[in-house]
Amino acid sequence: LKNVFQFKKSKENDMKNIVITGGAGFIGSHVVRLFVNKYPEYNIINLDKLTYAGNLANLKDIEDKPNYKFVKMDICDFDAFYKLMQEEHVDGIIHLAAESHVDRSIKDPFTFAKTNVMGTLSLLQAAKLYWESLPEKYEGKRLPGSLADTGDLALVRQRAEADTAHAVVTQVGVGTAAQLAAVVLTGGEL
């Protein structure tokens, strides 16, 4: 993972600041723990709404680490997330927050779509606006060989046929319009 996340260091300090959304969930808590323990030079900001799937008890062993911070927030709250980007000088985002239980999607499809589509769009737009406001813009924020560099829209179309809504929004929004680095993994690829 270290080769994937090669972010330019923040001007305010020499630590990299990474937000991990959905970090109190089952998969997210494992990713948060991995980054906190394996990359002490990264400030890890665990952002989670703490719905039915979030449980901070999963992270008791790292809650006092100096490079860990928890923020309770809904990814759909654009203004709050944009403010967090500015205050924490965020260098990168690992987006794992999602409604993923099929039964809940049938029972309440609007919440499912709001979180997975509009929440992802909120993160993308906040990141785009924040990083465009920096003097260096996206420098150090793109992955080598990303869609922004290759312009391979065929890959976007191919992925769009198979991926979930938030993955499609991420690939298209990041790869073409925002020109940010994105690695999209579906559940089957984890």
PDB file of C-alpha atoms in Angstrom, residues 9-180:
ATOM      1  CA  LYS A   9       3.950  16.252   2.690  1.00  0.00           C
ATOM      2  CA  SER A  10       1.872  19.076   4.128  1.00  0.00           C
ATOM      3  CA  LYS A  11       3.486  22.479   4.505  1.00  0.00           C
ATOM      4  CA  GLU A  12       2.261  22.908   8.120  1.00  0.00           C
ATOM      5  CA  ASN A  13       4.048  19.762   9.317  1.00  0.00           C
ATOM      6  CA  ASP A  14       5.916  16.835   7.871  1.00  0.00           C
ATOM      7  CA  MET A  15       3.156  14.306   8.583  1.00  0.00           C
ATOM      8  CA  LYS A  16       0.847  13.075   5.844  1.00  0.00           C
ATOM      9  CA  ASN A  17      -2.835  13.424   6.724  1.00  0.00           C
ATOM     10  CA  ILE A  18      -5.098  10.625   5.518  1.00  0.00           C
ATOM     11  CA  VAL A  19      -8.867  10.399   6.067  1.00  0.00           C
ATOM     12  CA  ILE A  20     -10.355   6.907   6.147  1.00  0.00           C
ATOM     13  CA  THR A  21     -14.151   6.973   5.894  1.00  0.00           C
ATOM     14  CA  GLY A  22     -16.139   4.135   7.403  1.00  0.00           C
ATOM     15  CA  GLY A  23     -13.215   3.409   9.691  1.00  0.00           C
ATOM     16  CA  ALA A  24     -15.339   1.990  12.525  1.00  0.00           C
ATOM     17  CA  GLY A  25     -16.868  -0.692  10.316  1.00  0.00           C
ATOM     18  CA  PHE A  26     -15.605  -4.236   9.944  1.00  0.00           C
ATOM     19  CA  ILE A  27     -13.290  -3.687   6.969  1.00  0.00           C
ATOM     20  CA  GLY A  28     -12.607  -0.032   7.766  1.00  0.00           C
ATOM     21  CA  SER A  29     -11.381  -0.752  11.294  1.00  0.00           C
ATOM     22  CA  HIS A  30      -8.849  -3.231   9.927  1.00  0.00           C
ATOM     23  CA  VAL A  31      -7.608  -0.680   7.386  1.00  0.00           C
ATOM     24  CA  VAL A  32      -7.392   2.051  10.052  1.00  0.00           C
ATOM     25  CA  ARG A  33      -5.457  -0.247  12.404  1.00  0.00           C
ATOM     26  CA  LEU A  34      -3.096  -1.275   9.590  1.00  0.00           C
ATOM     27  CA  PHE A  35      -2.293   2.334   8.674  1.00  0.00           C
ATOM     28  CA  VAL A  36      -1.955   3.565  12.266  1.00  0.00           C
ATOM     29  CA  ASN A  37       0.437   0.752  13.186  1.00  0.00           C
ATOM     30  CA  LYS A  38       2.344   0.318   9.933  1.00  0.00           C
ATOM     31  CA  TYR A  39       2.708   3.975   8.938  1.00  0.00           C
ATOM     32  CA  PRO A  40       3.436   6.067  12.045  1.00  0.00           C
ATOM     33  CA  GLU A  41       4.469   8.967   9.782  1.00  0.00           C
ATOM     34  CA  TYR A  42       0.813   9.268   8.655  1.00  0.00           C
ATOM     35  CA  ASN A  43      -1.855  11.052  10.695  1.00  0.00           C
ATOM     36  CA  ILE A  44      -4.891   8.804  10.307  1.00  0.00           C
ATOM     37  CA  ILE A  45      -8.260  10.529  10.643  1.00  0.00           C
ATOM     38  CA  ASN A  46     -10.986   7.937  11.088  1.00  0.00           C
ATOM     39  CA  LEU A  47     -14.268   9.433   9.896  1.00  0.00           C
ATOM     40  CA  ASP A  48     -17.436   7.463  10.654  1.00  0.00           C
ATOM     41  CA  LYS A  49     -21.106   8.266  11.250  1.00  0.00           C
ATOM     42  CA  LEU A  50     -21.347   5.350  13.707  1.00  0.00           C
ATOM     43  CA  THR A  51     -24.513   3.816  12.311  1.00  0.00           C
ATOM     44  CA  TYR A  52     -25.499   0.173  12.898  1.00  0.00           C
ATOM     45  CA  ALA A  53     -22.250  -1.006  11.252  1.00  0.00           C
ATOM     46  CA  GLY A  54     -19.785   1.207  13.141  1.00  0.00           C
ATOM     47  CA  ASN A  55     -18.213   0.129  16.411  1.00  0.00           C
ATOM     48  CA  LEU A  56     -15.345   2.049  18.007  1.00  0.00           C
ATOM     49  CA  ALA A  57     -14.669  -0.904  20.310  1.00  0.00           C
ATOM     50  CA  ASN A  58     -13.003  -2.449  17.225  1.00  0.00           C
ATOM     51  CA  LEU A  59     -10.268   0.190  17.615  1.00  0.00           C
ATOM     52  CA  LYS A  60      -9.673   0.241  21.393  1.00  0.00           C
ATOM     53  CA  ASP A  61      -6.092  -0.945  20.886  1.00  0.00           C
ATOM     54  CA  ILE A  62      -5.127   2.141  18.825  1.00  0.00           C
ATOM     55  CA  GLU A  63      -7.358   4.913  20.222  1.00  0.00           C
ATOM     56  CA  ASP A  64      -4.484   6.465  22.202  1.00  0.00           C
ATOM     57  CA  LYS A  65      -1.877   6.328  19.437  1.00  0.00           C
ATOM     58  CA  PRO A  66      -0.436   9.784  18.607  1.00  0.00           C
ATOM     59  CA  ASN A  67      -1.143   9.423  14.858  1.00  0.00           C
ATOM     60  CA  TYR A  68      -4.836   8.477  15.291  1.00  0.00           C
ATOM     61  CA  LYS A  69      -7.899  10.698  15.519  1.00  0.00           C
ATOM     62  CA  PHE A  70     -11.608   9.842  15.384  1.00  0.00           C
ATOM     63  CA  VAL A  71     -14.183  12.247  13.904  1.00  0.00           C
ATOM     64  CA  LYS A  72     -17.896  11.427  14.012  1.00  0.00           C
ATOM     65  CA  MET A  73     -19.325  12.756  10.745  1.00  0.00           C
ATOM     66  CA  ASP A  74     -21.768  11.918   7.976  1.00  0.00           C
ATOM     67  CA  ILE A  75     -20.045  11.790   4.569  1.00  0.00           C
ATOM     68  CA  CYS A  76     -23.121  13.443   3.080  1.00  0.00           C
ATOM     69  CA  ASP A  77     -22.391  16.636   5.041  1.00  0.00           C
ATOM     70  CA  PHE A  78     -20.384  18.478   2.383  1.00  0.00           C
ATOM     71  CA  ASP A  79     -19.766  21.625   4.465  1.00  0.00           C
ATOM     72  CA  ALA A  80     -18.463  19.688   7.463  1.00  0.00           C
ATOM     73  CA  PHE A  81     -16.204  17.509   5.321  1.00  0.00           C
ATOM     74  CA  TYR A  82     -14.842  20.489   3.380  1.00  0.00           C
ATOM     75  CA  LYS A  83     -14.073  22.230   6.694  1.00  0.00           C
ATOM     76  CA  LEU A  84     -12.297  19.066   7.889  1.00  0.00           C
ATOM     77  CA  MET A  85     -10.210  19.014   4.688  1.00  0.00           C
ATOM     78  CA  GLN A  86      -9.118  22.603   5.382  1.00  0.00           C
ATOM     79  CA  GLU A  87      -8.485  22.209   9.110  1.00  0.00           C
ATOM     80  CA  GLU A  88      -6.599  18.916   8.856  1.00  0.00           C
ATOM     81  CA  HIS A  89      -4.785  19.712   5.566  1.00  0.00           C
ATOM     82  CA  VAL A  90      -5.848  16.355   4.146  1.00  0.00           C
ATOM     83  CA  ASP A  91      -3.454  14.754   1.663  1.00  0.00           C
ATOM     84  CA  GLY A  92      -5.514  11.695   0.794  1.00  0.00           C
ATOM     85  CA  ILE A  93      -8.797   9.882   1.337  1.00  0.00           C
ATOM     86  CA  ILE A  94      -9.490   6.170   1.574  1.00  0.00           C
ATOM     87  CA  HIS A  95     -13.249   5.917   1.125  1.00  0.00           C
ATOM     88  CA  LEU A  96     -14.780   2.826   2.718  1.00  0.00           C
ATOM     89  CA  ALA A  97     -18.045   4.243   4.099  1.00  0.00           C
ATOM     90  CA  ALA A  98     -21.052   2.701   2.392  1.00  0.00           C
ATOM     91  CA  GLU A  99     -24.436   1.184   2.943  1.00  0.00           C
ATOM     92  CA  SER A 100     -23.824  -2.405   1.921  1.00  0.00           C
ATOM     93  CA  HIS A 101     -26.496  -4.589   3.519  1.00  0.00           C
ATOM     94  CA  VAL A 102     -28.887  -5.783   0.809  1.00  0.00           C
ATOM     95  CA  ASP A 103     -31.852  -6.097   3.174  1.00  0.00           C
ATOM     96  CA  ARG A 104     -31.463  -2.461   4.213  1.00  0.00           C
ATOM     97  CA  SER A 105     -31.228  -1.351   0.572  1.00  0.00           C
ATOM     98  CA  ILE A 106     -34.597  -2.967  -0.130  1.00  0.00           C
ATOM     99  CA  LYS A 107     -36.199  -1.596   3.019  1.00  0.00           C
ATOM    100  CA  ASP A 108     -34.817   1.952   2.645  1.00  0.00           C
ATOM    101  CA  PRO A 109     -33.374   2.510  -0.859  1.00  0.00           C
ATOM    102  CA  PHE A 110     -33.188   6.295  -0.496  1.00  0.00           C
ATOM    103  CA  THR A 111     -30.775   6.123   2.458  1.00  0.00           C
ATOM    104  CA  PHE A 112     -28.751   3.521   0.568  1.00  0.00           C
ATOM    105  CA  ALA A 113     -28.476   5.752  -2.520  1.00  0.00           C
ATOM    106  CA  LYS A 114     -27.912   8.933  -0.503  1.00  0.00           C
ATOM    107  CA  THR A 115     -24.909   7.502   1.335  1.00  0.00           C
ATOM    108  CA  ASN A 116     -23.367   5.542  -1.534  1.00  0.00           C
ATOM    109  CA  VAL A 117     -23.867   8.073  -4.315  1.00  0.00           C
ATOM    110  CA  MET A 118     -24.343  11.518  -2.781  1.00  0.00           C
ATOM    111  CA  GLY A 119     -21.927  10.826   0.089  1.00  0.00           C
ATOM    112  CA  THR A 120     -19.224   9.796  -2.368  1.00  0.00           C
ATOM    113  CA  LEU A 121     -19.947  12.835  -4.516  1.00  0.00           C
ATOM    114  CA  SER A 122     -19.709  15.060  -1.430  1.00  0.00           C
ATOM    115  CA  LEU A 123     -16.240  13.680  -0.637  1.00  0.00           C
ATOM    116  CA  LEU A 124     -15.065  14.056  -4.226  1.00  0.00           C
ATOM    117  CA  GLN A 125     -16.284  17.634  -4.545  1.00  0.00           C
ATOM    118  CA  ALA A 126     -14.818  18.687  -1.187  1.00  0.00           C
ATOM    119  CA  ALA A 127     -11.454  17.118  -2.097  1.00  0.00           C
ATOM    120  CA  LYS A 128     -11.502  18.708  -5.549  1.00  0.00           C
ATOM    121  CA  LEU A 129     -12.286  22.191  -4.215  1.00  0.00           C
ATOM    122  CA  TYR A 130      -9.798  21.958  -1.367  1.00  0.00           C
ATOM    123  CA  TRP A 131      -6.921  20.608  -3.441  1.00  0.00           C
ATOM    124  CA  GLU A 132      -7.592  23.115  -6.253  1.00  0.00           C
ATOM    125  CA  SER A 133      -7.280  25.906  -3.662  1.00  0.00           C
ATOM    126  CA  LEU A 134      -3.733  24.843  -2.754  1.00  0.00           C
ATOM    127  CA  PRO A 135      -0.747  26.479  -4.484  1.00  0.00           C
ATOM    128  CA  GLU A 136       0.499  23.034  -5.610  1.00  0.00           C
ATOM    129  CA  LYS A 137      -3.040  21.985  -6.717  1.00  0.00           C
ATOM    130  CA  TYR A 138      -3.041  18.186  -7.250  1.00  0.00           C
ATOM    131  CA  GLU A 139       0.750  17.773  -7.193  1.00  0.00           C
ATOM    132  CA  GLY A 140       1.563  14.691  -5.147  1.00  0.00           C
ATOM    133  CA  LYS A 141      -2.095  13.666  -5.042  1.00  0.00           C
ATOM    134  CA  ARG A 142      -2.313  11.600  -8.258  1.00  0.00           C
ATOM    135  CA  LEU A 143      -1.419   7.994  -8.716  1.00  0.00           C
ATOM    136  CA  PRO A 144       1.073   7.197 -11.470  1.00  0.00           C
ATOM    137  CA  GLY A 145      -0.839   5.654 -14.351  1.00  0.00           C
ATOM    138  CA  SER A 146      -4.219   6.858 -13.092  1.00  0.00           C
ATOM    139  CA  LEU A 147      -7.038   7.641 -15.500  1.00  0.00           C
ATOM    140  CA  ALA A 148      -6.127  11.316 -15.180  1.00  0.00           C
ATOM    141  CA  ASP A 149      -2.749  10.495 -16.692  1.00  0.00           C
ATOM    142  CA  THR A 150      -3.827   7.912 -19.275  1.00  0.00           C
ATOM    143  CA  GLY A 151      -7.213   9.283 -20.322  1.00  0.00           C
ATOM    144  CA  ASP A 152      -8.401   5.689 -20.780  1.00  0.00           C
ATOM    145  CA  LEU A 153     -12.166   6.191 -20.826  1.00  0.00           C
ATOM    146  CA  ALA A 154     -12.671   2.652 -22.139  1.00  0.00           C
ATOM    147  CA  LEU A 155     -11.542   1.437 -18.720  1.00  0.00           C
ATOM    148  CA  VAL A 156     -14.119   3.693 -17.076  1.00  0.00           C
ATOM    149  CA  ARG A 157     -16.879   2.305 -19.306  1.00  0.00           C
ATOM    150  CA  GLN A 158     -15.760  -1.279 -18.681  1.00  0.00           C
ATOM    151  CA  ARG A 159     -15.750  -0.756 -14.914  1.00  0.00           C
ATOM    152  CA  ALA A 160     -19.059   1.123 -15.030  1.00  0.00           C
ATOM    153  CA  GLU A 161     -20.785  -1.981 -16.355  1.00  0.00           C
ATOM    154  CA  ALA A 162     -19.750  -4.055 -13.345  1.00  0.00           C
ATOM    155  CA  ASP A 163     -19.230  -1.743 -10.338  1.00  0.00           C
ATOM    156  CA  THR A 164     -21.537  -0.289  -7.731  1.00  0.00           C
ATOM    157  CA  ALA A 165     -22.850   3.267  -7.963  1.00  0.00           C
ATOM    158  CA  HIS A 166     -20.268   4.800  -5.636  1.00  0.00           C
ATOM    159  CA  ALA A 167     -17.424   3.095  -7.510  1.00  0.00           C
ATOM    160  CA  VAL A 168     -18.727   4.434 -10.816  1.00  0.00           C
ATOM    161  CA  VAL A 169     -19.052   7.959  -9.409  1.00  0.00           C
ATOM    162  CA  THR A 170     -15.517   7.672  -8.065  1.00  0.00           C
ATOM    163  CA  GLN A 171     -13.990   6.393 -11.320  1.00  0.00           C
ATOM    164  CA  VAL A 172     -15.755   8.915 -13.536  1.00  0.00           C
ATOM    165  CA  GLY A 173     -15.593  11.875 -11.135  1.00  0.00           C
ATOM    166  CA  VAL A 174     -12.024  11.311 -10.095  1.00  0.00           C
ATOM    167  CA  GLY A 175     -10.577   9.934 -13.288  1.00  0.00           C
ATOM    168  CA  THR A 176     -11.960  12.549 -15.630  1.00  0.00           C
ATOM    169  CA  ALA A 177     -13.420  15.659 -13.992  1.00  0.00           C
ATOM    170  CA  ALA A 178     -11.549  16.052 -10.722  1.00  0.00           C
ATOM    171  CA  GLN A 179      -8.319  14.449 -11.972  1.00  0.00           C
ATOM    172  CA  LEU A 180      -7.548  13.023  -8.535  1.00  0.00           C
TER     173      LEU A 180
END
